[in-house]
Coordinates of C-alpha atoms and ligand atoms in Angstrom, one line a residue:
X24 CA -34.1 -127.2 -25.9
X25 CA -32.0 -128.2 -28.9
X26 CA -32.5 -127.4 -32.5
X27 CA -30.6 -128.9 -35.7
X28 CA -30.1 -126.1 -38.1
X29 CA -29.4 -128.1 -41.3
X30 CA -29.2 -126.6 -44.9
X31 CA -30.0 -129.2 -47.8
X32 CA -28.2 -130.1 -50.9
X33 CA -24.5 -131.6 -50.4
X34 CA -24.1 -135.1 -51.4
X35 CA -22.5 -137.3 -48.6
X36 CA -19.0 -138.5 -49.2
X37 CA -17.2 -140.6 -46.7
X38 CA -17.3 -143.4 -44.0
X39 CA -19.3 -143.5 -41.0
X40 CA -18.3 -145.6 -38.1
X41 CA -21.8 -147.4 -36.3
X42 CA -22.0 -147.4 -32.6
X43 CA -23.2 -150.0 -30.3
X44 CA -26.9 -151.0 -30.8
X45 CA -28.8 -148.9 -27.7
X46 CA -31.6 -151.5 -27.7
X47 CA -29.1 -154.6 -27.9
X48 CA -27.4 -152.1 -25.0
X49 CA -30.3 -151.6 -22.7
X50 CA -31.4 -155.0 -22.2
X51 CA -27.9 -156.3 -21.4
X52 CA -27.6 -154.0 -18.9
X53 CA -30.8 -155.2 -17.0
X54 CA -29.3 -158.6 -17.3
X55 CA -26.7 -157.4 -15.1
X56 CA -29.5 -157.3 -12.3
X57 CA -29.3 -161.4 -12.6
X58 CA -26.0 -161.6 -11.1
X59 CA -23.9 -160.2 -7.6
X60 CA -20.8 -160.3 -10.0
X61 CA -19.4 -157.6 -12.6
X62 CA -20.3 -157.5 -15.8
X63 CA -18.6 -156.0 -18.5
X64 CA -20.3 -154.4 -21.5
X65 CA -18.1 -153.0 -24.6
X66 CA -19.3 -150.6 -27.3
X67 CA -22.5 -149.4 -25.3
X68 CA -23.3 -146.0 -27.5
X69 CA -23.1 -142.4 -25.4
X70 CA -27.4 -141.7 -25.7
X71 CA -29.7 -140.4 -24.1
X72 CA -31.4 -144.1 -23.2
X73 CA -28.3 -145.4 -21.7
X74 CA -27.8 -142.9 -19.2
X75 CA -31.6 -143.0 -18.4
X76 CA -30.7 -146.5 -17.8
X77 CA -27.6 -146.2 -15.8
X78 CA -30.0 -144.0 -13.2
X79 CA -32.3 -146.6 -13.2
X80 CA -29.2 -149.4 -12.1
X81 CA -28.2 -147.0 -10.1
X82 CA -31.7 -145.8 -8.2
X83 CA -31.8 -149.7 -7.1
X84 CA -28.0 -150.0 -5.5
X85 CA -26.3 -151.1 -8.5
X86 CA -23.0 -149.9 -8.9
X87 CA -22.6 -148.3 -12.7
X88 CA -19.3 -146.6 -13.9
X89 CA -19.7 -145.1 -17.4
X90 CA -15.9 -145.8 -19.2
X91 CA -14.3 -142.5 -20.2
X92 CA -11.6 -141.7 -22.8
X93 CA -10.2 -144.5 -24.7
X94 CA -12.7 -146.8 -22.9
X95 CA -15.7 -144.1 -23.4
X96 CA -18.0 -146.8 -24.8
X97 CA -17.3 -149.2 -21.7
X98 CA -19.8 -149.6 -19.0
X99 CA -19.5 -151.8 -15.6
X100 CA -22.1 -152.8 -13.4
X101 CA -22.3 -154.8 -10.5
X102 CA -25.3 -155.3 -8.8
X103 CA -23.8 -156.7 -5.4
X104 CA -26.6 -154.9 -3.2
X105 CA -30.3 -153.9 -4.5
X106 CA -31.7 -151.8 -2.4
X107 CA -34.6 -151.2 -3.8
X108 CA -36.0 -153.5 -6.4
X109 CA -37.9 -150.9 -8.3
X110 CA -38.1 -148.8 -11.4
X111 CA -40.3 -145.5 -10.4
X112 CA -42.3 -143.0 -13.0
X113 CA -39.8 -140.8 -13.5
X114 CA -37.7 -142.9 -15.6
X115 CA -40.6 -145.2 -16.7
X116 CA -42.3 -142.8 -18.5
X117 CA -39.1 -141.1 -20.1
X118 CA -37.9 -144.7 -21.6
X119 CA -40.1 -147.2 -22.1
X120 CA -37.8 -149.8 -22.2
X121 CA -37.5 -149.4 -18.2
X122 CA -39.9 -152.4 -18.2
X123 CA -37.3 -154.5 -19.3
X124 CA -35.8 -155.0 -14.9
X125 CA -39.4 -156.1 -14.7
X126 CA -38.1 -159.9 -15.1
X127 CA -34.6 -159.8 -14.1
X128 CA -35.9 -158.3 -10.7
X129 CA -38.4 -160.7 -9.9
X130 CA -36.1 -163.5 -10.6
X131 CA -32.8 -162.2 -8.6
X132 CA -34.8 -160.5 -5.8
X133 CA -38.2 -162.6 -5.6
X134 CA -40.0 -159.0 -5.9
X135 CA -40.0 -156.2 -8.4
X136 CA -42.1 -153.0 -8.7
X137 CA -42.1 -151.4 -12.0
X138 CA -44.0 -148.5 -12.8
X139 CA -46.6 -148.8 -15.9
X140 CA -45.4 -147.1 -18.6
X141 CA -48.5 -145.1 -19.3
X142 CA -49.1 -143.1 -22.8
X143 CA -46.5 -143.4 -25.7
X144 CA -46.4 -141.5 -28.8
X145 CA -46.0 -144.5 -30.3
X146 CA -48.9 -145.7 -30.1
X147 CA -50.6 -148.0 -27.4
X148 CA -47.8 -150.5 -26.1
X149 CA -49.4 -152.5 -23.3
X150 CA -46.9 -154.6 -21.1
X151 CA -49.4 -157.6 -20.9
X152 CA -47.0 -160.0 -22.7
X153 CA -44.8 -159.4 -20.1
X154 CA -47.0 -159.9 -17.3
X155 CA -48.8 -162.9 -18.7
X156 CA -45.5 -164.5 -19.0
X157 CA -44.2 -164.4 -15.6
X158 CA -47.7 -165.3 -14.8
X159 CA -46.8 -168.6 -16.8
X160 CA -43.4 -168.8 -14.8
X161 CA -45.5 -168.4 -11.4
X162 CA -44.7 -164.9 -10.8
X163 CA -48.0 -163.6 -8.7
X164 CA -48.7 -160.4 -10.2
X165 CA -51.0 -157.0 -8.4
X166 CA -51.2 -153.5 -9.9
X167 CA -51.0 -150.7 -6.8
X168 CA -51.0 -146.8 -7.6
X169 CA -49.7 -147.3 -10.9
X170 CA -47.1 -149.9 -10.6
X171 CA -46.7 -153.2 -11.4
X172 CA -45.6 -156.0 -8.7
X173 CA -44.4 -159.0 -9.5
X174 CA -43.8 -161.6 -6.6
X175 CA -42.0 -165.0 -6.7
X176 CA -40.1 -167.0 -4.3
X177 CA -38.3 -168.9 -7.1
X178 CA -39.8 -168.4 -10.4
X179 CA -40.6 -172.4 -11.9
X180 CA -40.2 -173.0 -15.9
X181 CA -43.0 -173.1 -17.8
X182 CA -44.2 -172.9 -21.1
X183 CA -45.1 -169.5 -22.2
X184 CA -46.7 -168.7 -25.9
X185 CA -46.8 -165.2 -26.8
X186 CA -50.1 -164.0 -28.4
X187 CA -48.0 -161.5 -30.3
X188 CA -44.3 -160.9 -31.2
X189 CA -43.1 -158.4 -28.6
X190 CA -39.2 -158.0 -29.0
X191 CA -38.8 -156.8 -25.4
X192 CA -41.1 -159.0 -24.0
X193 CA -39.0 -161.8 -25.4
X194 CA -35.9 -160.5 -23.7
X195 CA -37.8 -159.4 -20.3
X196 CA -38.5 -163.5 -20.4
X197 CA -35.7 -164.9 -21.3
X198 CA -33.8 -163.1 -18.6
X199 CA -36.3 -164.5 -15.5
X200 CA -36.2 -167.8 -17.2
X201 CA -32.4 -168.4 -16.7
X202 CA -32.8 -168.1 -13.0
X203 CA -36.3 -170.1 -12.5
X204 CA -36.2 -173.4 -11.6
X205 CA -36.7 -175.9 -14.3
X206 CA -37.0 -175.7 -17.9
X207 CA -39.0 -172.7 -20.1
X208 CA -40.5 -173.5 -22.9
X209 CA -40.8 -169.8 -25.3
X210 CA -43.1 -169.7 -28.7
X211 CA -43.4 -167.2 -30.8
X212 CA -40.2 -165.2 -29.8
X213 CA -38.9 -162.0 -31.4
X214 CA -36.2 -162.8 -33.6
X215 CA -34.2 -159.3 -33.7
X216 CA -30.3 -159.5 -33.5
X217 CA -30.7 -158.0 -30.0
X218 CA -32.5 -161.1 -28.6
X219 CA -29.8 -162.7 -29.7
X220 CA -26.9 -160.9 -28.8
X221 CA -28.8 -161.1 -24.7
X222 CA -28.6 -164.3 -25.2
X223 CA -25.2 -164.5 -25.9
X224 CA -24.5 -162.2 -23.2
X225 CA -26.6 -164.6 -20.8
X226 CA -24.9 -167.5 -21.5
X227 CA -21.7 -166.0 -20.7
X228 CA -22.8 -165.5 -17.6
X229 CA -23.8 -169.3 -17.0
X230 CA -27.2 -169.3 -18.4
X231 CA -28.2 -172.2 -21.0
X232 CA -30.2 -171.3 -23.2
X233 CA -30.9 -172.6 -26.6
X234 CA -32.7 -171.3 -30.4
X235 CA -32.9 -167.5 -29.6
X236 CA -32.3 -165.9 -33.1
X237 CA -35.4 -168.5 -33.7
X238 CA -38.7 -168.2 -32.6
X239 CA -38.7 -171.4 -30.3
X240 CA -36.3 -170.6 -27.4
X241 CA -35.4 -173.5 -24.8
X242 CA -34.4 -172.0 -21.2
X243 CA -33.1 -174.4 -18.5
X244 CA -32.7 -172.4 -15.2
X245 CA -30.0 -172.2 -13.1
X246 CA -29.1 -171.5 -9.8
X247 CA -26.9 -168.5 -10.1
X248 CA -25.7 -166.8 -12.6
X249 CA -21.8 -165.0 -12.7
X250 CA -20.1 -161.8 -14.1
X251 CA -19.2 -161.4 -17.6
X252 CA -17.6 -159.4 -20.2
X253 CA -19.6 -159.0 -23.3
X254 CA -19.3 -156.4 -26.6
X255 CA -22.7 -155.3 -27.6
X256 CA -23.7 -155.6 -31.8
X257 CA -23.8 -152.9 -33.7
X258 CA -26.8 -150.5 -34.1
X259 CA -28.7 -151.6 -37.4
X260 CA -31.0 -148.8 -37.2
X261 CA -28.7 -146.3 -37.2
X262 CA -26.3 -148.0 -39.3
X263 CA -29.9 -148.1 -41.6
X264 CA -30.5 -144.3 -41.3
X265 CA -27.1 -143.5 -42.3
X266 CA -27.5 -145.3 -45.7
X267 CA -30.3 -143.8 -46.4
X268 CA -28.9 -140.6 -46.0
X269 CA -26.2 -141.4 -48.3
X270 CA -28.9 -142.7 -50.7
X271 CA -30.5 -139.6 -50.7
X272 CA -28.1 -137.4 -51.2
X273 CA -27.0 -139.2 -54.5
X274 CA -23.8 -139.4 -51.9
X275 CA -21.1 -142.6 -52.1
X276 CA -20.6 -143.2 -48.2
X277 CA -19.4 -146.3 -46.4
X278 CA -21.1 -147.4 -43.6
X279 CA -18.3 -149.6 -41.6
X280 CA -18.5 -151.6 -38.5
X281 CA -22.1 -152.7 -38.9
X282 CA -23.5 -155.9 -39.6
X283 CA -24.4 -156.1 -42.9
X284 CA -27.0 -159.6 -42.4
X285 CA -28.9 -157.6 -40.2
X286 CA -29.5 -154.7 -42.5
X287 CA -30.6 -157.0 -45.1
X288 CA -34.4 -156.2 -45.7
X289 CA -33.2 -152.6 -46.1
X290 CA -30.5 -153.2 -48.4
X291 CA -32.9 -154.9 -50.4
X292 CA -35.6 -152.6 -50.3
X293 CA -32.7 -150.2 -51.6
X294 CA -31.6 -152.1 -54.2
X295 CA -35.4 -152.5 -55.5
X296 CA -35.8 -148.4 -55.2
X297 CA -32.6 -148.3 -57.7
X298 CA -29.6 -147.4 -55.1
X299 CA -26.3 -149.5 -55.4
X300 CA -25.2 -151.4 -52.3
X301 CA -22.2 -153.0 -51.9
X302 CA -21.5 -154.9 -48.6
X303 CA -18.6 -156.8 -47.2
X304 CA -18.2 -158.6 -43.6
X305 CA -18.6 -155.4 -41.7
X306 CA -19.1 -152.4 -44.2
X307 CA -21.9 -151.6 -46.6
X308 CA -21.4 -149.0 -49.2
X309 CA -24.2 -146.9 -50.9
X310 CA -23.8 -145.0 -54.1
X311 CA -26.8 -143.1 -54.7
X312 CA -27.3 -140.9 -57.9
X313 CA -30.5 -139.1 -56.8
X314 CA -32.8 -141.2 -59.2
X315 CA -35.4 -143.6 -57.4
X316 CA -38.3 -145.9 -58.1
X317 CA -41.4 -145.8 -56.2
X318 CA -41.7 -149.4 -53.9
X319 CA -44.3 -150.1 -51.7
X320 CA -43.0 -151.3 -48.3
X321 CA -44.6 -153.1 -45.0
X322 CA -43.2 -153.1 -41.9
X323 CA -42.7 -156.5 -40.1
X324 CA -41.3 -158.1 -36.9
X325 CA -37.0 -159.2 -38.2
X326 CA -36.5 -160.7 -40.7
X327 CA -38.8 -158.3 -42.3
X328 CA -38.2 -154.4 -42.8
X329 CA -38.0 -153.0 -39.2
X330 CA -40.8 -150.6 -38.2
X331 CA -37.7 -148.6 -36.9
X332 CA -36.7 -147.5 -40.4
X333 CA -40.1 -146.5 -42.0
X334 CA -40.1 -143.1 -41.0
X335 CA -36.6 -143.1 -42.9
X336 CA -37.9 -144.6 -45.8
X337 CA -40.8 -141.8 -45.8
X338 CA -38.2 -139.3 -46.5
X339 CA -36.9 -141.3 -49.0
X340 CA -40.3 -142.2 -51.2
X341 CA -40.5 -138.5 -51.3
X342 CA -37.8 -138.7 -53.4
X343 CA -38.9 -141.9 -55.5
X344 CA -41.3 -141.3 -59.2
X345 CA -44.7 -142.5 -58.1
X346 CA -46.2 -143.7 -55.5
X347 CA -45.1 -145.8 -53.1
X348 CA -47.5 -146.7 -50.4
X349 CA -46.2 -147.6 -47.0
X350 CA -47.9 -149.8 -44.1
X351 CA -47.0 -149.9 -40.7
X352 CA -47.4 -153.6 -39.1
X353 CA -46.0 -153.1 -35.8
X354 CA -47.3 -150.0 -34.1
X355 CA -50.5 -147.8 -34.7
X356 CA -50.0 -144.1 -34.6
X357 CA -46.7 -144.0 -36.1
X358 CA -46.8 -142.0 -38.7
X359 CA -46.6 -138.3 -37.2
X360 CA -43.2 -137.9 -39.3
X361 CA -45.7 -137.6 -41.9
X362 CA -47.2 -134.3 -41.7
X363 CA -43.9 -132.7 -40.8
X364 CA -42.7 -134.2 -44.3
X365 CA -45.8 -132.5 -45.8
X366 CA -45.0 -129.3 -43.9
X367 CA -41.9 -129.4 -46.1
X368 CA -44.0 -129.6 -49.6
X369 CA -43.9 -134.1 -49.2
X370 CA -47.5 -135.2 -50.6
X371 CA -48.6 -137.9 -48.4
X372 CA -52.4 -139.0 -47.9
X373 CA -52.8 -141.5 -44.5
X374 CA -55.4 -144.1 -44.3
X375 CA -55.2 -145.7 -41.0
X376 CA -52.2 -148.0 -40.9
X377 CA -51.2 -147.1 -44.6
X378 CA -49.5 -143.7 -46.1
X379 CA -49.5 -143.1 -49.9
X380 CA -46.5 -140.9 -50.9
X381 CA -46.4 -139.4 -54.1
X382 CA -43.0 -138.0 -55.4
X383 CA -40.6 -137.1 -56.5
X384 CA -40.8 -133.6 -54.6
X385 CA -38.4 -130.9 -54.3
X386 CA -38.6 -130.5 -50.6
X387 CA -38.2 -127.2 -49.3
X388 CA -37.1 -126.4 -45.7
X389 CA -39.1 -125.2 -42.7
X390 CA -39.3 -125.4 -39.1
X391 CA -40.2 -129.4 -38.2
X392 CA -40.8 -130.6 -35.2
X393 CA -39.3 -134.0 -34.0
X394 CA -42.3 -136.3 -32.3
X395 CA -40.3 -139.3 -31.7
X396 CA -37.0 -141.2 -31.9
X397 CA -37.3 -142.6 -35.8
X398 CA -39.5 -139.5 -36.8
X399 CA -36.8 -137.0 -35.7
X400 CA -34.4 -139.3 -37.9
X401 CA -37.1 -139.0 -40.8
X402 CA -37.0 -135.2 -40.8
X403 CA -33.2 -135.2 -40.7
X404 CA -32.8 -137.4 -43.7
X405 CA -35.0 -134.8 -45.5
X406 CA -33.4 -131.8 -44.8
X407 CA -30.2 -133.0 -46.0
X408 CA -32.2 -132.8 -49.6
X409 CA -34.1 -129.7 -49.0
X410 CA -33.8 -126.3 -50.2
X411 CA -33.0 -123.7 -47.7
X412 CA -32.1 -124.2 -43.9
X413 CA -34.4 -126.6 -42.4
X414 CA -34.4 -126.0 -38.4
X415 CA -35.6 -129.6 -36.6
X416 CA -36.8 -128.7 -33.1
X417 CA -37.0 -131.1 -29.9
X418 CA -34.1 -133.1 -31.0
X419 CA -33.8 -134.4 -27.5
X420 CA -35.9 -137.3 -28.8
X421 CA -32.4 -138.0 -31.3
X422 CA -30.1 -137.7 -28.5
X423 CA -32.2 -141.0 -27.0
X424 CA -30.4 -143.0 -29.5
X425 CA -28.4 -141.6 -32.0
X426 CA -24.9 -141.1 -30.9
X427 CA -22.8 -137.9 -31.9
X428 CA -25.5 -137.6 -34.9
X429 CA -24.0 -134.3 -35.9
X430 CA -21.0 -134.6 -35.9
X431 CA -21.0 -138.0 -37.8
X432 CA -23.0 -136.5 -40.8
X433 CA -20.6 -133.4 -40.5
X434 CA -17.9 -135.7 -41.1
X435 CA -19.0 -137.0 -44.4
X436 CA -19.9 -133.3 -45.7
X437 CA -23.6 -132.2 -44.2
X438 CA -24.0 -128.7 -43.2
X439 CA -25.4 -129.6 -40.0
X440 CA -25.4 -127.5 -36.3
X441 CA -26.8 -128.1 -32.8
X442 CA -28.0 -124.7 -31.6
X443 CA -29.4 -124.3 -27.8
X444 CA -31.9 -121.6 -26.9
X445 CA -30.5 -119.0 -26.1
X446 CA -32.3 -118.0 -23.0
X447 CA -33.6 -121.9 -21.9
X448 CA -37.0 -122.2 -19.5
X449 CA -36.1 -125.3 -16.8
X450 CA -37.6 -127.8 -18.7
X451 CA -39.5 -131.2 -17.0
X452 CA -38.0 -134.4 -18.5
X453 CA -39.5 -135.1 -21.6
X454 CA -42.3 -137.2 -21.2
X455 CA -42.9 -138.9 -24.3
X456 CA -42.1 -142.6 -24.7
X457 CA -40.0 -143.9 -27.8
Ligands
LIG11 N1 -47.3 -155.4 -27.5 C1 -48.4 -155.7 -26.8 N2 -48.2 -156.2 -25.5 C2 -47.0 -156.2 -24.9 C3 -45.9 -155.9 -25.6 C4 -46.0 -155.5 -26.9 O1 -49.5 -155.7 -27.3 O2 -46.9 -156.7 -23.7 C5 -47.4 -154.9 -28.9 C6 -47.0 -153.5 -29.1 O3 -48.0 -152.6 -28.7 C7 -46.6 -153.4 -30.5 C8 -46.1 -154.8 -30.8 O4 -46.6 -155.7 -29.7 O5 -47.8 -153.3 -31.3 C9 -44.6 -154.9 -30.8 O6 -44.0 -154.3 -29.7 P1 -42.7 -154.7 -29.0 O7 -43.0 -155.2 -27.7 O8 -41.9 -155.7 -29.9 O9 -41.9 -153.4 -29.0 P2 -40.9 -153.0 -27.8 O10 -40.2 -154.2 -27.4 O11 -41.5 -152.1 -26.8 C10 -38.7 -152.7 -29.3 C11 -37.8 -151.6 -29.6 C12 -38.5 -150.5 -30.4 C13 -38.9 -151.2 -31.7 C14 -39.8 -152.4 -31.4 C15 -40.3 -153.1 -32.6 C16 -36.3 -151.7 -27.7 C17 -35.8 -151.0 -26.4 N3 -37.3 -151.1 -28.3 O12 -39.8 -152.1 -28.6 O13 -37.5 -149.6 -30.7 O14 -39.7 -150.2 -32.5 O15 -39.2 -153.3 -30.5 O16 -39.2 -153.6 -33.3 O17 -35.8 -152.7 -28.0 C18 -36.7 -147.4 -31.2 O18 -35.5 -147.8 -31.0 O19 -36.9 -146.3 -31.8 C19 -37.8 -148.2 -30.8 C20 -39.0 -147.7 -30.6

């Protein structure tokens, strides 16, 4: 298994080119389920999660060619023949996000069978959004062995209120609703970029479709949908864990070829904490001298501070005077960054759904263990300010969705290396859920 061997200490200086959002990626790439024509997908970031996905495509008959050199970032899939309208356990349980064919399938082939995802370190994340809406669209829905199965002749339009804001629950509906017959009525939507940028996908591909970015979206279905080139946003978390970094390290990076309107919560929770942020149409530049203030911070569904940059922000109250106390909205259970952080000298007391981190703290390096996606981030961003050579194990959960992370804070000066073990035990697939 992987470890990062990182030693603390240099300020980053430099630019840092984002990749393509994975969870704008993984959700366009279902959508190619809707359609017997190619479609197109530019910028899709080499992770982890895309790949997972790609077997998935792939395990049902789609046809999925992963670009390579200059095109590297390209992916096209046609979905001419499913075989096999089905996501099994094996890739379910690896990536959560599997759920999203759930929708697509039962609108293209009538039928899907998606396994339930099961435990998460994440906390609990139920699918019943999901279900209950294609309930509302007149999917007929059974649970067998462990799997979902959703059956429709045609789905109809309907009106479907969501109880609570689930971001791919949103997308998992929109995409049935462009091929059911009649008009879909969504409330309460997710309003993340990546619903958006599906839905611009979508109606490239025919679909019509109106107020996603809002959280009232229109659907009228169609009969068929058609291929379709698309080039997927850029990745705001990651752009977001970059300028952290950069803040952290009292470094002066620019972060280019992100979309700075997306970020804004962040940059102005940075601001508020003392860093200097300058952005332009697609850069954002963080000058950070070391100094911060404590600021409390809650995370909320976009446009509010994204639960997927609160373990960052952890690291970063460590290194703010005071206290800053920190509540997770979105998920229970996510704060298992946390004890890692106090493992490397970070004094933080949890209360349920709230943390209280005192700093400022001169963090010192250990052995960390990466728990999840954004955790692993969490305990990179504080080695980069630690004394001594930190060593952050299972870093397969970074390679889900960070692209080249390495070599991307190696280019802007961090003394960062990816060492394998040296004699390696055959290893299951992981099976924690991000
Ligand atoms: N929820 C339900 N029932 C459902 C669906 C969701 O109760 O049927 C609850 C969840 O348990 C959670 C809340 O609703 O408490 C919000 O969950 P949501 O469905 O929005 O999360 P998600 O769609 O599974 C996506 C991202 C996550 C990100 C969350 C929140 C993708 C592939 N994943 O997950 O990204 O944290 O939205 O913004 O888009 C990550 O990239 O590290 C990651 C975990």
């Amino acid at each position: 298994m992987d470890k990062f061997v990182i030693r603390g200490g240099n300020p980053l200086l430099g630019t840092i080119r984002i990749s393509g959002a994975k969870n704008a990626a993984l959700p366009a790439m279902a959508a190619a389920l809707l359609t017997d024509e190619q479609v197109i997908l530019e910028n899709i970031p080499q992770v982890r999660d895309i790949e997972t996905e790609r077997r998935l495509l792939a395990s049902m008959g789609a046809e999925v060619e992963l670009g390579y050199g200059r095109a590297q970032h390209r992916t096209t899939i046609r979905c001419a023949h499913l075989v096999a309208p089905e996501a099994a356990y094996e890739l379910v349980k690896t990536m959560r996000a599997s759920t999203l064919v759930l929708g697509p399938l039962v609108a293209r082939c009538g039928m899907a069978r998606v396994s339930l995802p099961g435990g998460c370190a994440i906390g609990a994340r139920p699918i019943d959004l999901h279900i209950k809406g294609l309930e509302q669209l007149g999917a007929k829905i059974s649970q067998e062995h462990g799997y979902v199965v959703a059956r429709a002749d045609r789905l109809r339009g309907g009106h479907v209120v969501f109880d609570k804001i689930t971001v791919t629950g949103t997308e998992d509906l929109l995409m049935a609703a462009t091929l059911a017959d009649g008009e879909t009525l969504m409330e309460n939507c997710a309003r993340e970029p990546e619903v958006g940028d599906l839905a611009s996908l979508l109606i490239k591909m025919g679909a019509n479709i109106e107020g996603a970015g809002t959280s009232t979206i229109r659907v009228k279905g169609v009969q068929r949908l058609h291929g379709a080139r698309h080039r997927i946003i850029p990745d705001r978390i990651e752009a977001g864990t970059f300028i952290v970094a950069a803040a952290m390290t009292g470094g002066d990076v620019n972060v280019t070829g992100c979309d700075p309107e997306h970020l804004a919560a962040l940059l102005n929770k940075l601001q508020e904490v003392g860093v200097k942020v300058r952005h332009n149409g697609e850069s954002v530049r963080v000058m950070g001298d070391g100094e911060f203030k404590p600021s409390d911070m809650s995370t909320e569904e976009y446009p509010g501070f994204p639960t997927d940059m609160q373990a960052q922000y952890m690291a970063l109250a460590t290194q703010a005077e005071g206290a800053s106390v920190i509540t997770e909205n979105i998920f229970e259970n996510r704060f298992m960054h946390a004890q890692e952080l106090v493992r490397m000298g970070a004094n933080i007391k949890i209360e349920g759904r709230r943390a209280t981190v005192r700093g400022k703290t001169q963090l010192s390096a250990a052995a960390v263990l990466a728990s999840d996606l954004r955790a692993s981030a969490s305990l990179v961003l504080a080695a980069l300010v630690a004394q001594g050579e930190t060593i952050v194990d299972r870093v397969y959960h970074i390679d889900r969705g960070y692209e080249h992370i390495e070599e991307k804070l190696r280019g802007v000066g961090a003394e960062i290396k990816r060492i394998g073990e040296m004699f390696p035990k055959r290893l299951s697939t992981p099976a924690v859920l991000v």
